[in-house]
Each structure stands twice: as C-alpha cells, then as structure tokens.
Amino acid sequence: MPKVISLPARLLVFVFFLVGIYFLPWWIVFACVFVVMLIKRVVLFELLVPAFIMDVIYGAPIDRFYDFQFMASLIMVVILIVAFLVKKYVRA
C-alpha cells in the first residue's frame, strides 16, 4: 500500500525547496529532498515546479551538454525516478 504524506508536510517540503533555491547550494537542497523522499517513501512530483523556477533564474546554457540549460529540472526528474524505484526497498 503506498504511503500518503499529509498536505502540511508536502507544503513544508515545497517551501523548504523554494526557500533553499535562494539561500542554499543546489546540491544541499536536492540531497535533502532526496532524503525526505526516501524516509517518507513518497514521490513529490510538485517539486518539479521549483526546479524549473531554479532553471529559469540561474540556468545558463552549458556547452558540454549541447547548450542544455535545464539541469536542475533534469536532476529533479532523475531524483524522482530513483526515489520511485528505490522506495519499495527502503524500510519504513
């Protein structure tokens, strides 16, 4: 049976991610979100919006990735996929 996370907890993670965009390094924000997803055994799809906002604010085309500028969104999608695949192996 899938775990359900309460709305206030989802909003808290969303606000942390949104505030973390401005005040924390990107890797700390993504690591904390990944840990929360593993501990709570949920996939938080709504975090794609702040990742896209992060790309719009800070994203710059990178030559080695063929001028791809949405790296935060791509990292968030990878984190969501990994959390979805790993959550059944993590004990609650």
PDB file of N, CA and C in Angstrom:
ATOM      1  N   MET A   1       0.839  -1.177   0.000  1.00  0.00           N
ATOM      2  CA  MET A   1       0.000   0.000   0.000  1.00  0.00           C
ATOM      3  C   MET A   1       0.888   1.245   0.000  1.00  0.00           C
ATOM      4  N   PRO A   2       0.637   2.174  -0.919  1.00  0.00           N
ATOM      5  CA  PRO A   2       1.503   3.353  -0.983  1.00  0.00           C
ATOM      6  C   PRO A   2       1.324   4.267   0.222  1.00  0.00           C
ATOM      7  N   LYS A   3       2.419   4.860   0.604  1.00  0.00           N
ATOM      8  CA  LYS A   3       2.378   5.806   1.718  1.00  0.00           C
ATOM      9  C   LYS A   3       1.770   7.119   1.247  1.00  0.00           C
ATOM     10  N   VAL A   4       1.061   7.766   2.141  1.00  0.00           N
ATOM     11  CA  VAL A   4       0.472   9.066   1.859  1.00  0.00           C
ATOM     12  C   VAL A   4       1.079  10.066   2.825  1.00  0.00           C
ATOM     13  N   ILE A   5       1.556  11.152   2.300  1.00  0.00           N
ATOM     14  CA  ILE A   5       2.134  12.203   3.134  1.00  0.00           C
ATOM     15  C   ILE A   5       1.086  13.308   3.249  1.00  0.00           C
ATOM     16  N   SER A   6       0.972  13.865   4.418  1.00  0.00           N
ATOM     17  CA  SER A   6      -0.069  14.861   4.665  1.00  0.00           C
ATOM     18  C   SER A   6       0.214  16.142   3.880  1.00  0.00           C
ATOM     19  N   LEU A   7      -0.822  16.901   3.667  1.00  0.00           N
ATOM     20  CA  LEU A   7      -0.694  18.150   2.923  1.00  0.00           C
ATOM     21  C   LEU A   7       0.236  19.147   3.623  1.00  0.00           C
ATOM     22  N   PRO A   8       0.137  19.323   4.953  1.00  0.00           N
ATOM     23  CA  PRO A   8       1.097  20.247   5.586  1.00  0.00           C
ATOM     24  C   PRO A   8       2.554  19.807   5.418  1.00  0.00           C
ATOM     25  N   ALA A   9       2.809  18.509   5.449  1.00  0.00           N
ATOM     26  CA  ALA A   9       4.177  18.028   5.257  1.00  0.00           C
ATOM     27  C   ALA A   9       4.639  18.290   3.826  1.00  0.00           C
ATOM     28  N   ARG A  10       3.758  18.072   2.856  1.00  0.00           N
ATOM     29  CA  ARG A  10       4.094  18.374   1.462  1.00  0.00           C
ATOM     30  C   ARG A  10       4.383  19.855   1.279  1.00  0.00           C
ATOM     31  N   LEU A  11       3.568  20.690   1.890  1.00  0.00           N
ATOM     32  CA  LEU A  11       3.779  22.130   1.779  1.00  0.00           C
ATOM     33  C   LEU A  11       5.087  22.549   2.444  1.00  0.00           C
ATOM     34  N   LEU A  12       5.421  21.922   3.554  1.00  0.00           N
ATOM     35  CA  LEU A  12       6.670  22.227   4.245  1.00  0.00           C
ATOM     36  C   LEU A  12       7.880  21.884   3.370  1.00  0.00           C
ATOM     37  N   VAL A  13       7.855  20.730   2.739  1.00  0.00           N
ATOM     38  CA  VAL A  13       8.946  20.340   1.840  1.00  0.00           C
ATOM     39  C   VAL A  13       9.005  21.281   0.641  1.00  0.00           C
ATOM     40  N   PHE A  14       7.843  21.641   0.104  1.00  0.00           N
ATOM     41  CA  PHE A  14       7.777  22.556  -1.034  1.00  0.00           C
ATOM     42  C   PHE A  14       8.370  23.917  -0.662  1.00  0.00           C
ATOM     43  N   VAL A  15       8.005  24.443   0.500  1.00  0.00           N
ATOM     44  CA  VAL A  15       8.515  25.744   0.946  1.00  0.00           C
ATOM     45  C   VAL A  15      10.020  25.659   1.210  1.00  0.00           C
ATOM     46  N   PHE A  16      10.482  24.568   1.827  1.00  0.00           N
ATOM     47  CA  PHE A  16      11.921  24.383   2.043  1.00  0.00           C
ATOM     48  C   PHE A  16      12.670  24.409   0.724  1.00  0.00           C
ATOM     49  N   PHE A  17      12.145  23.704  -0.264  1.00  0.00           N
ATOM     50  CA  PHE A  17      12.786  23.649  -1.575  1.00  0.00           C
ATOM     51  C   PHE A  17      12.791  25.028  -2.219  1.00  0.00           C
ATOM     52  N   LEU A  18      11.682  25.744  -2.107  1.00  0.00           N
ATOM     53  CA  LEU A  18      11.571  27.067  -2.701  1.00  0.00           C
ATOM     54  C   LEU A  18      12.510  28.065  -2.019  1.00  0.00           C
ATOM     55  N   VAL A  19      12.588  28.031  -0.697  1.00  0.00           N
ATOM     56  CA  VAL A  19      13.493  28.925   0.037  1.00  0.00           C
ATOM     57  C   VAL A  19      14.946  28.493  -0.173  1.00  0.00           C
ATOM     58  N   GLY A  20      15.166  27.191  -0.239  1.00  0.00           N
ATOM     59  CA  GLY A  20      16.516  26.680  -0.446  1.00  0.00           C
ATOM     60  C   GLY A  20      17.114  27.083  -1.777  1.00  0.00           C
ATOM     61  N   ILE A  21      16.270  27.330  -2.767  1.00  0.00           N
ATOM     62  CA  ILE A  21      16.757  27.789  -4.068  1.00  0.00           C
ATOM     63  C   ILE A  21      17.553  29.082  -3.911  1.00  0.00           C
ATOM     64  N   TYR A  22      17.097  29.940  -3.033  1.00  0.00           N
ATOM     65  CA  TYR A  22      17.707  31.260  -2.892  1.00  0.00           C
ATOM     66  C   TYR A  22      18.854  31.303  -1.898  1.00  0.00           C
ATOM     67  N   PHE A  23      18.851  30.455  -0.884  1.00  0.00           N
ATOM     68  CA  PHE A  23      19.808  30.603   0.208  1.00  0.00           C
ATOM     69  C   PHE A  23      20.798  29.450   0.373  1.00  0.00           C
ATOM     70  N   LEU A  24      20.579  28.327  -0.247  1.00  0.00           N
ATOM     71  CA  LEU A  24      21.456  27.171  -0.069  1.00  0.00           C
ATOM     72  C   LEU A  24      22.074  26.749  -1.394  1.00  0.00           C
ATOM     73  N   PRO A  25      23.204  26.066  -1.344  1.00  0.00           N
ATOM     74  CA  PRO A  25      23.741  25.495  -2.579  1.00  0.00           C
ATOM     75  C   PRO A  25      22.784  24.441  -3.141  1.00  0.00           C
ATOM     76  N   TRP A  26      22.793  24.294  -4.448  1.00  0.00           N
ATOM     77  CA  TRP A  26      21.827  23.417  -5.104  1.00  0.00           C
ATOM     78  C   TRP A  26      21.946  21.974  -4.631  1.00  0.00           C
ATOM     79  N   TRP A  27      23.158  21.507  -4.369  1.00  0.00           N
ATOM     80  CA  TRP A  27      23.331  20.110  -4.012  1.00  0.00           C
ATOM     81  C   TRP A  27      22.780  19.797  -2.626  1.00  0.00           C
ATOM     82  N   ILE A  28      22.793  20.775  -1.708  1.00  0.00           N
ATOM     83  CA  ILE A  28      22.205  20.559  -0.383  1.00  0.00           C
ATOM     84  C   ILE A  28      20.691  20.428  -0.494  1.00  0.00           C
ATOM     85  N   VAL A  29      20.097  21.280  -1.304  1.00  0.00           N
ATOM     86  CA  VAL A  29      18.642  21.252  -1.488  1.00  0.00           C
ATOM     87  C   VAL A  29      18.202  19.918  -2.092  1.00  0.00           C
ATOM     88  N   PHE A  30      18.870  19.498  -3.158  1.00  0.00           N
ATOM     89  CA  PHE A  30      18.483  18.245  -3.803  1.00  0.00           C
ATOM     90  C   PHE A  30      18.749  17.040  -2.904  1.00  0.00           C
ATOM     91  N   ALA A  31      19.840  17.058  -2.152  1.00  0.00           N
ATOM     92  CA  ALA A  31      20.132  15.949  -1.238  1.00  0.00           C
ATOM     93  C   ALA A  31      19.085  15.853  -0.137  1.00  0.00           C
ATOM     94  N   CYS A  32      18.699  16.990   0.425  1.00  0.00           N
ATOM     95  CA  CYS A  32      17.669  16.980   1.484  1.00  0.00           C
ATOM     96  C   CYS A  32      16.334  16.485   0.951  1.00  0.00           C
ATOM     97  N   VAL A  33      15.968  16.926  -0.226  1.00  0.00           N
ATOM     98  CA  VAL A  33      14.702  16.477  -0.826  1.00  0.00           C
ATOM     99  C   VAL A  33      14.748  14.973  -1.098  1.00  0.00           C
ATOM    100  N   PHE A  34      15.878  14.473  -1.587  1.00  0.00           N
ATOM    101  CA  PHE A  34      16.011  13.043  -1.852  1.00  0.00           C
ATOM    102  C   PHE A  34      15.896  12.236  -0.567  1.00  0.00           C
ATOM    103  N   VAL A  35      16.524  12.715   0.493  1.00  0.00           N
ATOM    104  CA  VAL A  35      16.448  12.021   1.788  1.00  0.00           C
ATOM    105  C   VAL A  35      15.010  12.013   2.303  1.00  0.00           C
ATOM    106  N   VAL A  36      14.317  13.130   2.191  1.00  0.00           N
ATOM    107  CA  VAL A  36      12.912  13.185   2.632  1.00  0.00           C
ATOM    108  C   VAL A  36      12.068  12.196   1.836  1.00  0.00           C
ATOM    109  N   MET A  37      12.310  12.129   0.524  1.00  0.00           N
ATOM    110  CA  MET A  37      11.537  11.188  -0.295  1.00  0.00           C
ATOM    111  C   MET A  37      11.827   9.740   0.098  1.00  0.00           C
ATOM    112  N   LEU A  38      13.070   9.436   0.447  1.00  0.00           N
ATOM    113  CA  LEU A  38      13.387   8.067   0.848  1.00  0.00           C
ATOM    114  C   LEU A  38      12.833   7.736   2.228  1.00  0.00           C
ATOM    115  N   ILE A  39      12.931   8.685   3.152  1.00  0.00           N
ATOM    116  CA  ILE A  39      12.443   8.425   4.510  1.00  0.00           C
ATOM    117  C   ILE A  39      10.923   8.289   4.528  1.00  0.00           C
ATOM    118  N   LYS A  40      10.244   9.192   3.863  1.00  0.00           N
ATOM    119  CA  LYS A  40       8.781   9.164   3.844  1.00  0.00           C
ATOM    120  C   LYS A  40       8.217   8.195   2.816  1.00  0.00           C
ATOM    121  N   ARG A  41       9.072   7.668   1.943  1.00  0.00           N
ATOM    122  CA  ARG A  41       8.671   6.713   0.901  1.00  0.00           C
ATOM    123  C   ARG A  41       7.572   7.275   0.006  1.00  0.00           C
ATOM    124  N   VAL A  42       7.753   8.521  -0.417  1.00  0.00           N
ATOM    125  CA  VAL A  42       6.811   9.169  -1.333  1.00  0.00           C
ATOM    126  C   VAL A  42       7.598   9.784  -2.480  1.00  0.00           C
ATOM    127  N   VAL A  43       6.894  10.068  -3.557  1.00  0.00           N
ATOM    128  CA  VAL A  43       7.471  10.778  -4.689  1.00  0.00           C
ATOM    129  C   VAL A  43       6.737  12.104  -4.786  1.00  0.00           C
ATOM    130  N   LEU A  44       7.474  13.182  -4.652  1.00  0.00           N
ATOM    131  CA  LEU A  44       6.881  14.519  -4.607  1.00  0.00           C
ATOM    132  C   LEU A  44       7.005  15.187  -5.982  1.00  0.00           C
ATOM    133  N   PHE A  45       6.024  14.933  -6.838  1.00  0.00           N
ATOM    134  CA  PHE A  45       6.065  15.455  -8.195  1.00  0.00           C
ATOM    135  C   PHE A  45       5.951  16.972  -8.239  1.00  0.00           C
ATOM    136  N   GLU A  46       5.364  17.573  -7.217  1.00  0.00           N
ATOM    137  CA  GLU A  46       5.188  19.023  -7.227  1.00  0.00           C
ATOM    138  C   GLU A  46       6.506  19.774  -7.118  1.00  0.00           C
ATOM    139  N   LEU A  47       7.589  19.087  -6.807  1.00  0.00           N
ATOM    140  CA  LEU A  47       8.884  19.748  -6.708  1.00  0.00           C
ATOM    141  C   LEU A  47       9.518  20.009  -8.064  1.00  0.00           C
ATOM    142  N   LEU A  48       8.871  19.571  -9.126  1.00  0.00           N
ATOM    143  CA  LEU A  48       9.354  19.921 -10.455  1.00  0.00           C
ATOM    144  C   LEU A  48       9.176  21.409 -10.736  1.00  0.00           C
ATOM    145  N   VAL A  49       8.159  22.024 -10.147  1.00  0.00           N
ATOM    146  CA  VAL A  49       7.907  23.454 -10.371  1.00  0.00           C
ATOM    147  C   VAL A  49       9.049  24.308  -9.809  1.00  0.00           C
ATOM    148  N   PRO A  50       9.454  24.136  -8.541  1.00  0.00           N
ATOM    149  CA  PRO A  50      10.595  24.938  -8.063  1.00  0.00           C
ATOM    150  C   PRO A  50      11.898  24.622  -8.801  1.00  0.00           C
ATOM    151  N   ALA A  51      12.074  23.378  -9.247  1.00  0.00           N
ATOM    152  CA  ALA A  51      13.276  23.050 -10.018  1.00  0.00           C
ATOM    153  C   ALA A  51      13.273  23.816 -11.340  1.00  0.00           C
ATOM    154  N   PHE A  52      12.106  23.926 -11.960  1.00  0.00           N
ATOM    155  CA  PHE A  52      12.001  24.709 -13.192  1.00  0.00           C
ATOM    156  C   PHE A  52      12.248  26.191 -12.915  1.00  0.00           C
ATOM    157  N   ILE A  53      11.736  26.697 -11.785  1.00  0.00           N
ATOM    158  CA  ILE A  53      11.987  28.091 -11.404  1.00  0.00           C
ATOM    159  C   ILE A  53      13.482  28.307 -11.192  1.00  0.00           C
ATOM    160  N   MET A  54      14.145  27.327 -10.592  1.00  0.00           N
ATOM    161  CA  MET A  54      15.587  27.416 -10.386  1.00  0.00           C
ATOM    162  C   MET A  54      16.319  27.506 -11.729  1.00  0.00           C
ATOM    163  N   ASP A  55      15.858  26.743 -12.707  1.00  0.00           N
ATOM    164  CA  ASP A  55      16.456  26.803 -14.037  1.00  0.00           C
ATOM    165  C   ASP A  55      16.205  28.142 -14.706  1.00  0.00           C
ATOM    166  N   VAL A  56      15.034  28.687 -14.538  1.00  0.00           N
ATOM    167  CA  VAL A  56      14.716  29.974 -15.156  1.00  0.00           C
ATOM    168  C   VAL A  56      15.570  31.085 -14.544  1.00  0.00           C
ATOM    169  N   ILE A  57      15.785  31.031 -13.239  1.00  0.00           N
ATOM    170  CA  ILE A  57      16.554  32.085 -12.572  1.00  0.00           C
ATOM    171  C   ILE A  57      18.054  31.917 -12.813  1.00  0.00           C
ATOM    172  N   TYR A  58      18.573  30.714 -12.601  1.00  0.00           N
ATOM    173  CA  TYR A  58      20.018  30.508 -12.610  1.00  0.00           C
ATOM    174  C   TYR A  58      20.539  29.719 -13.807  1.00  0.00           C
ATOM    175  N   GLY A  59      19.671  29.153 -14.609  1.00  0.00           N
ATOM    176  CA  GLY A  59      20.107  28.293 -15.695  1.00  0.00           C
ATOM    177  C   GLY A  59      20.847  29.042 -16.781  1.00  0.00           C
ATOM    178  N   ALA A  60      21.940  28.467 -17.222  1.00  0.00           N
ATOM    179  CA  ALA A  60      22.717  29.019 -18.319  1.00  0.00           C
ATOM    180  C   ALA A  60      23.078  27.865 -19.246  1.00  0.00           C
ATOM    181  N   PRO A  61      23.058  28.110 -20.547  1.00  0.00           N
ATOM    182  CA  PRO A  61      23.433  27.040 -21.479  1.00  0.00           C
ATOM    183  C   PRO A  61      24.860  26.557 -21.215  1.00  0.00           C
ATOM    184  N   ILE A  62      25.021  25.249 -21.180  1.00  0.00           N
ATOM    185  CA  ILE A  62      26.328  24.653 -20.928  1.00  0.00           C
ATOM    186  C   ILE A  62      26.783  23.987 -22.215  1.00  0.00           C
ATOM    187  N   ASP A  63      27.966  24.375 -22.694  1.00  0.00           N
ATOM    188  CA  ASP A  63      28.448  23.881 -23.982  1.00  0.00           C
ATOM    189  C   ASP A  63      28.629  22.371 -24.014  1.00  0.00           C
ATOM    190  N   ARG A  64      29.138  21.809 -22.922  1.00  0.00           N
ATOM    191  CA  ARG A  64      29.400  20.369 -22.950  1.00  0.00           C
ATOM    192  C   ARG A  64      28.119  19.529 -22.939  1.00  0.00           C
ATOM    193  N   PHE A  65      26.980  20.156 -22.625  1.00  0.00           N
ATOM    194  CA  PHE A  65      25.692  19.468 -22.686  1.00  0.00           C
ATOM    195  C   PHE A  65      24.861  19.984 -23.855  1.00  0.00           C
ATOM    196  N   TYR A  66      25.534  20.456 -24.905  1.00  0.00           N
ATOM    197  CA  TYR A  66      24.888  20.928 -26.130  1.00  0.00           C
ATOM    198  C   TYR A  66      23.897  22.057 -25.846  1.00  0.00           C
ATOM    199  N   ASP A  67      24.330  23.043 -25.059  1.00  0.00           N
ATOM    200  CA  ASP A  67      23.555  24.237 -24.701  1.00  0.00           C
ATOM    201  C   ASP A  67      22.250  23.916 -23.983  1.00  0.00           C
ATOM    202  N   PHE A  68      22.246  22.854 -23.225  1.00  0.00           N
ATOM    203  CA  PHE A  68      21.077  22.490 -22.413  1.00  0.00           C
ATOM    204  C   PHE A  68      21.133  23.284 -21.122  1.00  0.00           C
ATOM    205  N   GLN A  69      20.063  24.027 -20.807  1.00  0.00           N
ATOM    206  CA  GLN A  69      20.105  24.900 -19.634  1.00  0.00           C
ATOM    207  C   GLN A  69      19.175  24.473 -18.508  1.00  0.00           C
ATOM    208  N   PHE A  70      18.459  23.393 -18.655  1.00  0.00           N
ATOM    209  CA  PHE A  70      17.507  22.964 -17.626  1.00  0.00           C
ATOM    210  C   PHE A  70      18.067  21.807 -16.811  1.00  0.00           C
ATOM    211  N   MET A  71      19.254  22.006 -16.249  1.00  0.00           N
ATOM    212  CA  MET A  71      19.915  20.943 -15.499  1.00  0.00           C
ATOM    213  C   MET A  71      19.218  20.647 -14.176  1.00  0.00           C
ATOM    214  N   ALA A  72      18.717  21.656 -13.478  1.00  0.00           N
ATOM    215  CA  ALA A  72      18.033  21.418 -12.203  1.00  0.00           C
ATOM    216  C   ALA A  72      16.773  20.603 -12.425  1.00  0.00           C
ATOM    217  N   SER A  73      16.049  20.890 -13.492  1.00  0.00           N
ATOM    218  CA  SER A  73      14.845  20.109 -13.797  1.00  0.00           C
ATOM    219  C   SER A  73      15.212  18.673 -14.138  1.00  0.00           C
ATOM    220  N   LEU A  74      16.280  18.496 -14.889  1.00  0.00           N
ATOM    221  CA  LEU A  74      16.721  17.149 -15.239  1.00  0.00           C
ATOM    222  C   LEU A  74      17.168  16.383 -13.988  1.00  0.00           C
ATOM    223  N   ILE A  75      17.914  17.045 -13.103  1.00  0.00           N
ATOM    224  CA  ILE A  75      18.342  16.401 -11.859  1.00  0.00           C
ATOM    225  C   ILE A  75      17.127  16.020 -11.011  1.00  0.00           C
ATOM    226  N   MET A  76      16.128  16.897 -10.961  1.00  0.00           N
ATOM    227  CA  MET A  76      14.918  16.603 -10.183  1.00  0.00           C
ATOM    228  C   MET A  76      14.161  15.419 -10.769  1.00  0.00           C
ATOM    229  N   VAL A  77      14.080  15.330 -12.083  1.00  0.00           N
ATOM    230  CA  VAL A  77      13.415  14.188 -12.716  1.00  0.00           C
ATOM    231  C   VAL A  77      14.165  12.898 -12.394  1.00  0.00           C
ATOM    232  N   VAL A  78      15.490  12.946 -12.438  1.00  0.00           N
ATOM    233  CA  VAL A  78      16.293  11.760 -12.093  1.00  0.00           C
ATOM    234  C   VAL A  78      16.071  11.373 -10.635  1.00  0.00           C
ATOM    235  N   ILE A  79      16.038  12.357  -9.739  1.00  0.00           N
ATOM    236  CA  ILE A  79      15.785  12.078  -8.323  1.00  0.00           C
ATOM    237  C   ILE A  79      14.403  11.458  -8.140  1.00  0.00           C
ATOM    238  N   LEU A  80      13.405  11.971  -8.857  1.00  0.00           N
ATOM    239  CA  LEU A  80      12.055  11.407  -8.754  1.00  0.00           C
ATOM    240  C   LEU A  80      12.019   9.961  -9.243  1.00  0.00           C
ATOM    241  N   ILE A  81      12.697   9.678 -10.340  1.00  0.00           N
ATOM    242  CA  ILE A  81      12.718   8.310 -10.866  1.00  0.00           C
ATOM    243  C   ILE A  81      13.437   7.371  -9.899  1.00  0.00           C
ATOM    244  N   VAL A  82      14.593   7.808  -9.390  1.00  0.00           N
ATOM    245  CA  VAL A  82      15.343   6.971  -8.445  1.00  0.00           C
ATOM    246  C   VAL A  82      14.537   6.744  -7.171  1.00  0.00           C
ATOM    247  N   ALA A  83      13.901   7.794  -6.658  1.00  0.00           N
ATOM    248  CA  ALA A  83      13.088   7.643  -5.445  1.00  0.00           C
ATOM    249  C   ALA A  83      11.914   6.702  -5.692  1.00  0.00           C
ATOM    250  N   PHE A  84      11.321   6.773  -6.874  1.00  0.00           N
ATOM    251  CA  PHE A  84      10.208   5.882  -7.208  1.00  0.00           C
ATOM    252  C   PHE A  84      10.671   4.430  -7.264  1.00  0.00           C
ATOM    253  N   LEU A  85      11.850   4.192  -7.833  1.00  0.00           N
ATOM    254  CA  LEU A  85      12.354   2.824  -7.958  1.00  0.00           C
ATOM    255  C   LEU A  85      12.893   2.273  -6.643  1.00  0.00           C
ATOM    256  N   VAL A  86      13.452   3.139  -5.791  1.00  0.00           N
ATOM    257  CA  VAL A  86      14.097   2.692  -4.559  1.00  0.00           C
ATOM    258  C   VAL A  86      13.128   2.606  -3.387  1.00  0.00           C
ATOM    259  N   LYS A  87      12.023   3.320  -3.447  1.00  0.00           N
ATOM    260  CA  LYS A  87      11.156   3.419  -2.267  1.00  0.00           C
ATOM    261  C   LYS A  87      10.597   2.075  -1.798  1.00  0.00           C
ATOM    262  N   LYS A  88      10.458   1.124  -2.693  1.00  0.00           N
ATOM    263  CA  LYS A  88       9.936  -0.173  -2.257  1.00  0.00           C
ATOM    264  C   LYS A  88      10.987  -1.010  -1.531  1.00  0.00           C
ATOM    265  N   TYR A  89      12.274  -0.627  -1.661  1.00  0.00           N
ATOM    266  CA  TYR A  89      13.330  -1.370  -0.987  1.00  0.00           C
ATOM    267  C   TYR A  89      13.737  -0.757   0.349  1.00  0.00           C
ATOM    268  N   VAL A  90      13.252   0.439   0.636  1.00  0.00           N
ATOM    269  CA  VAL A  90      13.588   1.128   1.877  1.00  0.00           C
ATOM    270  C   VAL A  90      12.531   0.793   2.918  1.00  0.00           C
ATOM    271  N   ARG A  91      12.974   0.384   4.064  1.00  0.00           N
ATOM    272  CA  ARG A  91      12.020   0.052   5.127  1.00  0.00           C
ATOM    273  C   ARG A  91      11.521   1.312   5.787  1.00  0.00           C
ATOM    274  N   ALA A  92      10.251   1.301   6.137  1.00  0.00           N
ATOM    275  CA  ALA A  92       9.650   2.484   6.766  1.00  0.00           C
ATOM    276  C   ALA A  92       9.957   2.529   8.241  1.00  0.00           C
TER     277      ALA A  92
END
